[in-house]
mmCIF file of C-alpha atoms (C1' of nucleotides) in Angstrom:
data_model
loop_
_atom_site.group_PDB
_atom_site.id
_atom_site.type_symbol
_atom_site.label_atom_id
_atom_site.label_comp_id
_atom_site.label_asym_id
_atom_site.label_seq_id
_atom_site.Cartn_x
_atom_site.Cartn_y
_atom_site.Cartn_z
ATOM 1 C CA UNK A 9 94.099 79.042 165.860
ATOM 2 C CA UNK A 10 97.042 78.545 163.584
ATOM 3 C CA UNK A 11 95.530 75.148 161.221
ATOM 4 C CA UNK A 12 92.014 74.333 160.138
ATOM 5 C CA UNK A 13 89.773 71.829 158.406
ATOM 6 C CA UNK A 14 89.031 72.929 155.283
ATOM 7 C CA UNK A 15 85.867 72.124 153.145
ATOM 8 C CA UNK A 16 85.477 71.504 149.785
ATOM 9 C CA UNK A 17 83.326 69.470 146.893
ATOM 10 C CA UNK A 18 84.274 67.567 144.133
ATOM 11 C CA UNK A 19 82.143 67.949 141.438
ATOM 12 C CA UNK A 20 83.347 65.118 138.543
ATOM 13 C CA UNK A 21 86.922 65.776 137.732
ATOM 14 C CA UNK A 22 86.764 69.453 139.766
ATOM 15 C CA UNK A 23 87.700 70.018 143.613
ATOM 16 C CA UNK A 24 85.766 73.459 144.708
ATOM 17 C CA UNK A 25 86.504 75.309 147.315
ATOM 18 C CA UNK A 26 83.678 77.277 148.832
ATOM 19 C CA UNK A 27 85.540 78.729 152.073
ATOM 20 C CA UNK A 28 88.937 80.107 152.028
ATOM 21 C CA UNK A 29 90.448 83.120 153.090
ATOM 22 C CA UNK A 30 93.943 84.642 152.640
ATOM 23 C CA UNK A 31 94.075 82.839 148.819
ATOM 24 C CA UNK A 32 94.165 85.188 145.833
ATOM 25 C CA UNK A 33 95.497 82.856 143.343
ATOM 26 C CA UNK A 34 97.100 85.646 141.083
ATOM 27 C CA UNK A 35 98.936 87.294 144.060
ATOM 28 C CA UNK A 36 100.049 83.612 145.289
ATOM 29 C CA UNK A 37 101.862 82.543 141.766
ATOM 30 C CA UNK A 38 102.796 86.127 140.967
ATOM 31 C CA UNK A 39 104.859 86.992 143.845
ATOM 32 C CA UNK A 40 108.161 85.653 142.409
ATOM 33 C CA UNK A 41 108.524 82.735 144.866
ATOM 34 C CA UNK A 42 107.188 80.141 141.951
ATOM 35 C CA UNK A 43 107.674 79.774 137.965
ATOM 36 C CA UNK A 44 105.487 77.115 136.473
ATOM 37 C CA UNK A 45 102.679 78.799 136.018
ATOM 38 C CA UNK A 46 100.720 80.170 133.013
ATOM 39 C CA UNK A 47 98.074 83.077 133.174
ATOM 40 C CA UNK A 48 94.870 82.402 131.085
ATOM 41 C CA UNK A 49 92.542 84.974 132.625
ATOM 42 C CA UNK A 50 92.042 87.138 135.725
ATOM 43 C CA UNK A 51 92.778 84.792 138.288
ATOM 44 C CA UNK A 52 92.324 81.867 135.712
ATOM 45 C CA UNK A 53 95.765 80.079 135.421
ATOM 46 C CA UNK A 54 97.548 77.003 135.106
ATOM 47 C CA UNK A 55 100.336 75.525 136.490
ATOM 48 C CA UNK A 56 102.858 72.614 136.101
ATOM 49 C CA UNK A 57 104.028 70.927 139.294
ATOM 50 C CA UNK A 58 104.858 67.358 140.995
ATOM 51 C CA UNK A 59 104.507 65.873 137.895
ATOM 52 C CA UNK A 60 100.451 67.406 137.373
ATOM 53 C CA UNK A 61 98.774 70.139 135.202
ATOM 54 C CA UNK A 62 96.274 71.950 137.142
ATOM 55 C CA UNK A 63 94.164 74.903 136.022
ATOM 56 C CA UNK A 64 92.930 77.350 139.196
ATOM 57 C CA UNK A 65 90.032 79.241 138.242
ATOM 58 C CA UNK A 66 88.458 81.582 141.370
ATOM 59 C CA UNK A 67 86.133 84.109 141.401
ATOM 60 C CA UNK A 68 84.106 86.136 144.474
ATOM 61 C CA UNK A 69 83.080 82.687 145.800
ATOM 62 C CA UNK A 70 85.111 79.913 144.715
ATOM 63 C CA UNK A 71 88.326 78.302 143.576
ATOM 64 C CA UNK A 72 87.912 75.442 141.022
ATOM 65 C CA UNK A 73 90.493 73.288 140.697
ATOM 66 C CA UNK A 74 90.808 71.050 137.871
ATOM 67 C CA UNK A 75 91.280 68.006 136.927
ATOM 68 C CA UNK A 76 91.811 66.417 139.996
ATOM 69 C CA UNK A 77 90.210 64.045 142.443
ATOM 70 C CA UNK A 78 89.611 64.370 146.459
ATOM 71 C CA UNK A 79 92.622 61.885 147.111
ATOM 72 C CA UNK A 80 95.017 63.928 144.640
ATOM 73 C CA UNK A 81 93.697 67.189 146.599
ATOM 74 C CA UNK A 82 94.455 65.783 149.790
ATOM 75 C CA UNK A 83 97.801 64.836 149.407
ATOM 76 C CA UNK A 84 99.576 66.869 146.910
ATOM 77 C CA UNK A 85 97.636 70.395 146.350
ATOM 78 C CA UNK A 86 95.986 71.376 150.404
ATOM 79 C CA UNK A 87 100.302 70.905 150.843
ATOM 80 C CA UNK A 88 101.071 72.259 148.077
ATOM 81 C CA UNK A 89 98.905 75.643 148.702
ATOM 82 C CA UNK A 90 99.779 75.370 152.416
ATOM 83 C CA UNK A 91 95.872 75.223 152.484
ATOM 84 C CA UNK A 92 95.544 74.261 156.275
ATOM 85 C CA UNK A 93 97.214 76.988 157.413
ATOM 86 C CA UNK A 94 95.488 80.209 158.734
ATOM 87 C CA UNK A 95 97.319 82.946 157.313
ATOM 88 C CA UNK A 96 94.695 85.536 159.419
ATOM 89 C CA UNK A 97 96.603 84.272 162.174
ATOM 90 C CA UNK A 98 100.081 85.225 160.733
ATOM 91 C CA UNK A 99 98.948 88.344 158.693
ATOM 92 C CA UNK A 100 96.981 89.449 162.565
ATOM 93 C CA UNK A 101 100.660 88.936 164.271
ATOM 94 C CA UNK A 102 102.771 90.316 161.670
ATOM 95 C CA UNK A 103 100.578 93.409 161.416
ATOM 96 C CA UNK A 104 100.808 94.225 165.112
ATOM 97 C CA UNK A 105 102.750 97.101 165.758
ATOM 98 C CA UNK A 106 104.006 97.477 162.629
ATOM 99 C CA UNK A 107 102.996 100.014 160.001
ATOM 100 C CA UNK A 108 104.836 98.332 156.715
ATOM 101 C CA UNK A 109 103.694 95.369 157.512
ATOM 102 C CA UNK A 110 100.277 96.194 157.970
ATOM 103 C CA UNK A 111 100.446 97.977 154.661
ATOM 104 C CA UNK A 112 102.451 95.183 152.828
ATOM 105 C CA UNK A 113 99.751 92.613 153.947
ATOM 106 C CA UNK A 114 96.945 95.068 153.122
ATOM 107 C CA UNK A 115 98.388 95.189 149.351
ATOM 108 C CA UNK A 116 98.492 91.731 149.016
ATOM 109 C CA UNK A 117 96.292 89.790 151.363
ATOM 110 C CA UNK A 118 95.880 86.523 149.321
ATOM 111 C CA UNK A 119 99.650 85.332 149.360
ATOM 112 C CA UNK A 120 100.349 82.372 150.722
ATOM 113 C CA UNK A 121 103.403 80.395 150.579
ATOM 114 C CA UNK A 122 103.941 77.163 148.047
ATOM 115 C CA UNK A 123 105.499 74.082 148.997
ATOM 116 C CA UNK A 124 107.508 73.236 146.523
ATOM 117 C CA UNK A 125 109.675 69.867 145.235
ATOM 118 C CA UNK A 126 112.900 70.518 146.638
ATOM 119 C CA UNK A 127 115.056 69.582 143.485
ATOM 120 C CA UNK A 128 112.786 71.542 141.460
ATOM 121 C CA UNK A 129 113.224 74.869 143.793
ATOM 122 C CA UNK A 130 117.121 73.801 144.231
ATOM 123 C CA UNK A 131 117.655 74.255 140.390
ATOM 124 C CA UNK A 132 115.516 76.713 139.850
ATOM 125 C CA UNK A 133 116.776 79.273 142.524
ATOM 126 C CA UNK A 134 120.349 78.391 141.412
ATOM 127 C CA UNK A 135 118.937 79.611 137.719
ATOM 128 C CA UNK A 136 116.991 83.037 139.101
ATOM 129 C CA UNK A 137 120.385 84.331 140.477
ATOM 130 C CA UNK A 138 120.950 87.612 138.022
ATOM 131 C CA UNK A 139 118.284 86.823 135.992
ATOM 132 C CA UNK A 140 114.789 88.335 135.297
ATOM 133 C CA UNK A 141 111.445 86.529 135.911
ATOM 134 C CA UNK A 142 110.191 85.665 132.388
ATOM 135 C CA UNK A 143 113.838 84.646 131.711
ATOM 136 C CA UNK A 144 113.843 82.290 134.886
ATOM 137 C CA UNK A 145 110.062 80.625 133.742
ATOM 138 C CA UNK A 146 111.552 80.064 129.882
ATOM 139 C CA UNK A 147 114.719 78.638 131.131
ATOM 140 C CA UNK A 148 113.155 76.178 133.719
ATOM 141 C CA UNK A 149 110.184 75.243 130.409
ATOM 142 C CA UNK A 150 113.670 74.374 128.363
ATOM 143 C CA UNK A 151 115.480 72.176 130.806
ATOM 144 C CA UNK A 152 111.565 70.206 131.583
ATOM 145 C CA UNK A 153 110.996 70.067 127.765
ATOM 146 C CA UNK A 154 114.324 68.944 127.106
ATOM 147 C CA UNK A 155 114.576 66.160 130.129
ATOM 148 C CA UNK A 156 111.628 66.181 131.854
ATOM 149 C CA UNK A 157 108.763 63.437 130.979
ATOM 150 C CA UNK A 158 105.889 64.924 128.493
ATOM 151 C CA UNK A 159 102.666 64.991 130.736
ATOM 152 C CA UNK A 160 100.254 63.088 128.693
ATOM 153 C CA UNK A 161 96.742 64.826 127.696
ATOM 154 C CA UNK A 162 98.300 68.114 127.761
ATOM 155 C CA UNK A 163 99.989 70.395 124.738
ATOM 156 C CA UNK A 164 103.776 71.084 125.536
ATOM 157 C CA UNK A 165 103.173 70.385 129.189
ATOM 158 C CA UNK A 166 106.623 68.481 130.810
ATOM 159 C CA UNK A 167 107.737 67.710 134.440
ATOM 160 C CA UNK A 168 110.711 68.912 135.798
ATOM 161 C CA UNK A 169 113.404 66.469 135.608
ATOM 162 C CA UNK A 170 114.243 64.137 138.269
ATOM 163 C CA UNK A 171 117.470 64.065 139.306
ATOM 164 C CA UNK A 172 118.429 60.583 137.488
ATOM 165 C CA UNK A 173 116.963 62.507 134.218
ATOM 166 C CA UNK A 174 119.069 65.663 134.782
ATOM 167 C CA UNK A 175 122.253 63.607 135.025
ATOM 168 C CA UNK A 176 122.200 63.320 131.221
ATOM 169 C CA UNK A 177 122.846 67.043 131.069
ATOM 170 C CA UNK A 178 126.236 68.747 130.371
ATOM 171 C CA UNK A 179 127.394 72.276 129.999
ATOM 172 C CA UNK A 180 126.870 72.486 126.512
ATOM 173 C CA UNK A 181 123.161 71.185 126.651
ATOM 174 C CA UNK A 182 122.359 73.488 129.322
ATOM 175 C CA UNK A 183 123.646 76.459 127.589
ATOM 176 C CA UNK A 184 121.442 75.939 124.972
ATOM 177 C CA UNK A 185 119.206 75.557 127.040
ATOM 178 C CA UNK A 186 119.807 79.786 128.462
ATOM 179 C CA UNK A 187 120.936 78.646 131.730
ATOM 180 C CA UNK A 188 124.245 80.840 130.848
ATOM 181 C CA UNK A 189 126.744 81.051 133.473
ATOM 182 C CA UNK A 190 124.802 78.939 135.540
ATOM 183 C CA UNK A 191 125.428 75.882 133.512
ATOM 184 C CA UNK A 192 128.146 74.224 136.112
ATOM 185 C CA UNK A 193 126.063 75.320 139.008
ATOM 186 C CA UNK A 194 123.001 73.247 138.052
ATOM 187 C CA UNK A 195 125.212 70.303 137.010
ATOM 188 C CA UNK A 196 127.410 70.505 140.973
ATOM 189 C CA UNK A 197 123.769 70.539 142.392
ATOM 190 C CA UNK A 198 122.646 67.425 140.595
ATOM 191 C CA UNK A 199 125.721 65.895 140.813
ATOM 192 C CA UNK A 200 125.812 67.169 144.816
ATOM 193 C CA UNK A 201 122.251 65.395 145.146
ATOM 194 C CA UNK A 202 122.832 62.388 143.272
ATOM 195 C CA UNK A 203 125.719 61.156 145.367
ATOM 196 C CA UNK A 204 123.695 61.919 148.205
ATOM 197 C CA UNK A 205 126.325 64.673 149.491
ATOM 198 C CA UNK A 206 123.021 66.491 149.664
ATOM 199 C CA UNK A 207 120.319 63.552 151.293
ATOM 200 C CA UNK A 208 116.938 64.888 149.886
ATOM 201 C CA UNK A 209 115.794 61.985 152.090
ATOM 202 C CA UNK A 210 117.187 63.579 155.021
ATOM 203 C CA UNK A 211 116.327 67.318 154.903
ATOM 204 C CA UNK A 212 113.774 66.989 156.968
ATOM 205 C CA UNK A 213 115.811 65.924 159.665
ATOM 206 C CA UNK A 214 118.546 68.902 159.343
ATOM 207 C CA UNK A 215 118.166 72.170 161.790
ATOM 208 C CA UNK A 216 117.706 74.995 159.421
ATOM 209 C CA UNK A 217 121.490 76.141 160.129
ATOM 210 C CA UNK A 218 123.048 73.043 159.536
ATOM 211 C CA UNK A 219 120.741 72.634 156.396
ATOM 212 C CA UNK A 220 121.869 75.857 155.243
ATOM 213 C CA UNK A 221 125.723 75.256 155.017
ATOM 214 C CA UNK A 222 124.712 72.095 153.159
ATOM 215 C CA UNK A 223 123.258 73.803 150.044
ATOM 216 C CA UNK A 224 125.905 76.629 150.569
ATOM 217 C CA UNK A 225 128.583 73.358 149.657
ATOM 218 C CA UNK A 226 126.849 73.824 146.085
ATOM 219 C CA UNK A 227 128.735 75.623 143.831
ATOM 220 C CA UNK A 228 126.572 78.865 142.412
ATOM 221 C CA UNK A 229 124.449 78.533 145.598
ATOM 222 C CA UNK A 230 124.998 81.677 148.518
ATOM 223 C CA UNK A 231 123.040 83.105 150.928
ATOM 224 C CA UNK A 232 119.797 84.327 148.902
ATOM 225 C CA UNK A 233 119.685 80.962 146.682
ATOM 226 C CA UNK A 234 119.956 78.799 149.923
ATOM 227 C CA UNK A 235 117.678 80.668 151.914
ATOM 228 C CA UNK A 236 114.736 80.594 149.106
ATOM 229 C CA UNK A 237 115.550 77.127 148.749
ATOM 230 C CA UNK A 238 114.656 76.648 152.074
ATOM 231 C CA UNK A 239 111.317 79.119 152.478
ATOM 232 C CA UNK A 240 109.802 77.333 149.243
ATOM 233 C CA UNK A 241 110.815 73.713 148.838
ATOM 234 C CA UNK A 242 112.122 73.002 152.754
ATOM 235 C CA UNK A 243 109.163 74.583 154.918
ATOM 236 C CA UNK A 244 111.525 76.731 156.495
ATOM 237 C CA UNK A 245 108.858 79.242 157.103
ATOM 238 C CA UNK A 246 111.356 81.677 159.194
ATOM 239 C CA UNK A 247 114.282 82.221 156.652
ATOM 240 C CA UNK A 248 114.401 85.614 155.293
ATOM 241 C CA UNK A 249 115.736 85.602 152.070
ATOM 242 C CA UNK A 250 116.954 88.916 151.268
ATOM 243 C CA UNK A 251 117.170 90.376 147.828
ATOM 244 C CA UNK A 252 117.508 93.452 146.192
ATOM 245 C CA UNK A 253 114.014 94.076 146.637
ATOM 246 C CA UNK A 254 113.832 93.073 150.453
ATOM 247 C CA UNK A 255 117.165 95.140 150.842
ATOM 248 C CA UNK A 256 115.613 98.184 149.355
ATOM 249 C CA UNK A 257 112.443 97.833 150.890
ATOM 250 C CA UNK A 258 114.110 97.167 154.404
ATOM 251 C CA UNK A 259 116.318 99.874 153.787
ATOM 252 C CA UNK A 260 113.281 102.373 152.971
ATOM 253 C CA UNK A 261 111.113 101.676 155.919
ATOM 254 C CA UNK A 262 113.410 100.224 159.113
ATOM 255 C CA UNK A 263 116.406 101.811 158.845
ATOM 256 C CA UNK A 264 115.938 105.523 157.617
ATOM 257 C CA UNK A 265 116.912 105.158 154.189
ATOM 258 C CA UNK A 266 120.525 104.426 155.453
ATOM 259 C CA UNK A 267 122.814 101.393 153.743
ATOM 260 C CA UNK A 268 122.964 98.314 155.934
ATOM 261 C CA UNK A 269 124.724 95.041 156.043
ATOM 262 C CA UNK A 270 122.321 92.243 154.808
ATOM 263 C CA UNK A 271 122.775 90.602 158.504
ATOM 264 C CA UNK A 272 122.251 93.736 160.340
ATOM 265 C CA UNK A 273 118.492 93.557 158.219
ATOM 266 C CA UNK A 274 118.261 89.267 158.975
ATOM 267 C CA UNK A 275 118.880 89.650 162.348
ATOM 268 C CA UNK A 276 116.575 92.488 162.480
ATOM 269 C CA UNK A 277 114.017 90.288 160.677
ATOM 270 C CA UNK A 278 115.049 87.103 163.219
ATOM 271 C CA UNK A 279 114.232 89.711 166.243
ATOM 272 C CA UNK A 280 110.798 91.303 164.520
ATOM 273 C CA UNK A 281 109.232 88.994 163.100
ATOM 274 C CA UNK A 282 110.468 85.815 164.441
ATOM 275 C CA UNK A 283 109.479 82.081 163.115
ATOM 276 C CA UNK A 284 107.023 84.077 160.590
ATOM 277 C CA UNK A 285 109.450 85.903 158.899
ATOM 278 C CA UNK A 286 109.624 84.044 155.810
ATOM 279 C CA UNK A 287 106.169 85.291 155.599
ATOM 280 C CA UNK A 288 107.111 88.737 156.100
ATOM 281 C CA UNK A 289 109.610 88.365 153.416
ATOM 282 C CA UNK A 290 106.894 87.905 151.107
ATOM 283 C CA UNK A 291 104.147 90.404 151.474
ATOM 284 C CA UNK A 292 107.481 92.991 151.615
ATOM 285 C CA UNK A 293 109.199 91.665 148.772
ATOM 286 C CA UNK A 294 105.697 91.810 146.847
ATOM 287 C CA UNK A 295 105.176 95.211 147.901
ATOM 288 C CA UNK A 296 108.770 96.568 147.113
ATOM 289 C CA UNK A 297 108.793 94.786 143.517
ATOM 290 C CA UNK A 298 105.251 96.122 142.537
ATOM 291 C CA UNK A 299 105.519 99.418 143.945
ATOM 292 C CA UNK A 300 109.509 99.643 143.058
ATOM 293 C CA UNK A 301 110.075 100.996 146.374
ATOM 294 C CA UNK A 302 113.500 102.247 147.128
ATOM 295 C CA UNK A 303 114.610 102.057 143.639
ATOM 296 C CA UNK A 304 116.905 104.860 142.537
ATOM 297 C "C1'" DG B 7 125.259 100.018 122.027
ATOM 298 C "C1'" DC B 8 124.556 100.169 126.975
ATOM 299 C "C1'" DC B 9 122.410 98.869 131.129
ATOM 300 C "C1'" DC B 10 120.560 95.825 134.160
ATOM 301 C "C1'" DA B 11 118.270 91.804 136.346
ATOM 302 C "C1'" DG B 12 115.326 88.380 143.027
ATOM 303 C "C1'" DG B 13 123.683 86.516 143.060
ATOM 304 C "C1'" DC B 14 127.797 84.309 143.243
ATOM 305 C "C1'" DA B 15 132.706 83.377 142.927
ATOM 306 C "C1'" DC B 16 136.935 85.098 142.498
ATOM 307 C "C1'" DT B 17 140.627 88.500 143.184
ATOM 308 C "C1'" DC B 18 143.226 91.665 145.533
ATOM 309 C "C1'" DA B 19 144.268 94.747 149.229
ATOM 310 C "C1'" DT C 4 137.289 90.636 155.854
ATOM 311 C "C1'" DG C 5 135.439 93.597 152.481
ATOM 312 C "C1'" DA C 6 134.975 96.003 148.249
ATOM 313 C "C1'" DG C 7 135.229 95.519 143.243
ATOM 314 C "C1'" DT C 8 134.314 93.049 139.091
ATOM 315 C "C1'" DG C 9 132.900 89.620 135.513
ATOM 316 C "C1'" DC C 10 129.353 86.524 134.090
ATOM 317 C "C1'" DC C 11 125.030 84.278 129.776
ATOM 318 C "C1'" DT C 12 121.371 86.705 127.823
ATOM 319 C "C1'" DG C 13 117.789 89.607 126.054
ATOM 320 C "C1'" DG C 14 114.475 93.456 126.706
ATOM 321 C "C1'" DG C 15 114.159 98.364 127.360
#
DNA sequence: GCCCAGGCACTCA
DNA sequence: TGAGTGCCTGGG
């Protein structure tokens, strides 16, 4: 069974969720594939996106999500946390055979993969090339603070820009902004999606290849960027971004510590694990980063 | 002060 | 076609 109903209560401005599995909400946000979020507690956090604040509180029983309504929960977060999907399907499939995998899975059991606004994950992709984490989250809070719309009720809480608000930007804003280098990149990708050279309407519609050497007409955006583009804010479930991490951690376990072309490893990743290798991508790439395998 | 980070573009052979 | 190198910036 690959989808299910899921059940859940609202309880005045709360949505709990009683049965779950494969959701650990600290393993979900902290995996590197999102950057809007804030820790509070152990598996207390809160995050900013499609235009909402939403604190995730779960413990042995429960995740509480709040504030939000059963509407709201229905159309923007059960997508948003891919929440219909059984991952004991995917996790069952990917672990078959296959020792890493199994292991990877077993380290992190509770990621799932976001769906994320595509303009959002478009810019901020562009910004995580050579960059660290923290880096990436502080730049993104800069370019929301500066054009993105304050969310009202909450302390230094803003959007991410739409693309209308991000056409005010130039180079020199951005840099002030730390985007760095990547200043002209963000402004060809609005610019790109503005004119409707890239149809954010029309994604949807585009077979992952094709889709692909779209983005790639961005300036700044290559094979990683695209691909991540497409895992987290396209649904392309079986892209395999590979990164240092995934290179290294590919490296270590599949090919006998020898160097290989990145498509030697993405076709090997096409041929393993298939339409659910996006997935693979990232219970490896968690493992690797965590565990700093293959790192010299 | 140097190195490096979830890459990419550009150059030169 | 592939290897080598520079790039904003800031934390270690």
């Amino acid at each position: 069974m690959r989808w299910y109903e899921i059940k859940y209560e609202q309880l005045g401005e709360k949505i709990i969720l009683t049965e779950f599995d494969s959701f650990i909400i600290s393993e979900t946000l902290e995996c590197g594939q999102c950057f809007r979020f804030l820790k509070l507690n152990h598996n207390d956090y809160m995050i900013i996106a499609h235009h909402k604040v939403l604190r995730i509180t779960q413990d042995d029983e429960k995740i509480i999500f709040y504030p939000t309504n059963e509407s709201e929960f229905e159309t923007v977060w059960i997508p948003y946390f891919d929440l219909k999907r059984n991952y004991n399907y995917i996790k069952d499939i990917l672990s078959d055979n296959d020792f890493v995998l199994r292991d990877a899975v077993l380290y992190a059991p509770g990621i799932r993969i976001l769906n994320q606004d595509f303009f959002e994950g478009l810019i901020s992709f562009i910004i995580s090339q050579n960059n660290r984490i923290p880096r990436i989250q502080q730049i993104i809070q800069n370019i929301s603070q500066r054009y993105g719309d304050k969310i009202e009720g909450f302390d230094n809480c803003y959007a991410f820009p739409s693309v209308e608000q991000l056409l005010e930007a130039d180079v020199s804003a951005l840099m002030l902004c730390k985007t760095g280098f990547r200043a002209k990149y963000i402004l060809d990708a609005v610019h790109k999606v503005n004119t409707r050279e890239i149809n954010s309407s029309e994604i949807n519609d585009l077979e992952t290849r094709e889709l692909k050497s779209t983005l790639m007409k961005i300036a700044g955006v290559g094979d990683k960027v695209s691909d991540c583009v497409m895992l987290f804010s396209c649904g392309r479930k079986e892209v395999f971004p590979t990164d240092v991490w995934v290179k290294r951690v590919m490296q270590y376990f599949y090919f006998n510590n020898q160097p290989v072309a990145i498509q030697e490893m993405q076709d090997f990743a096409k041929k393993h694990f298939g339409e659910y290798a996006g997935f693979a991508q990232q219970y490896l790439f968690h493992y690797a980063r965590t565990l700093q395998i293959g790192k010299k």
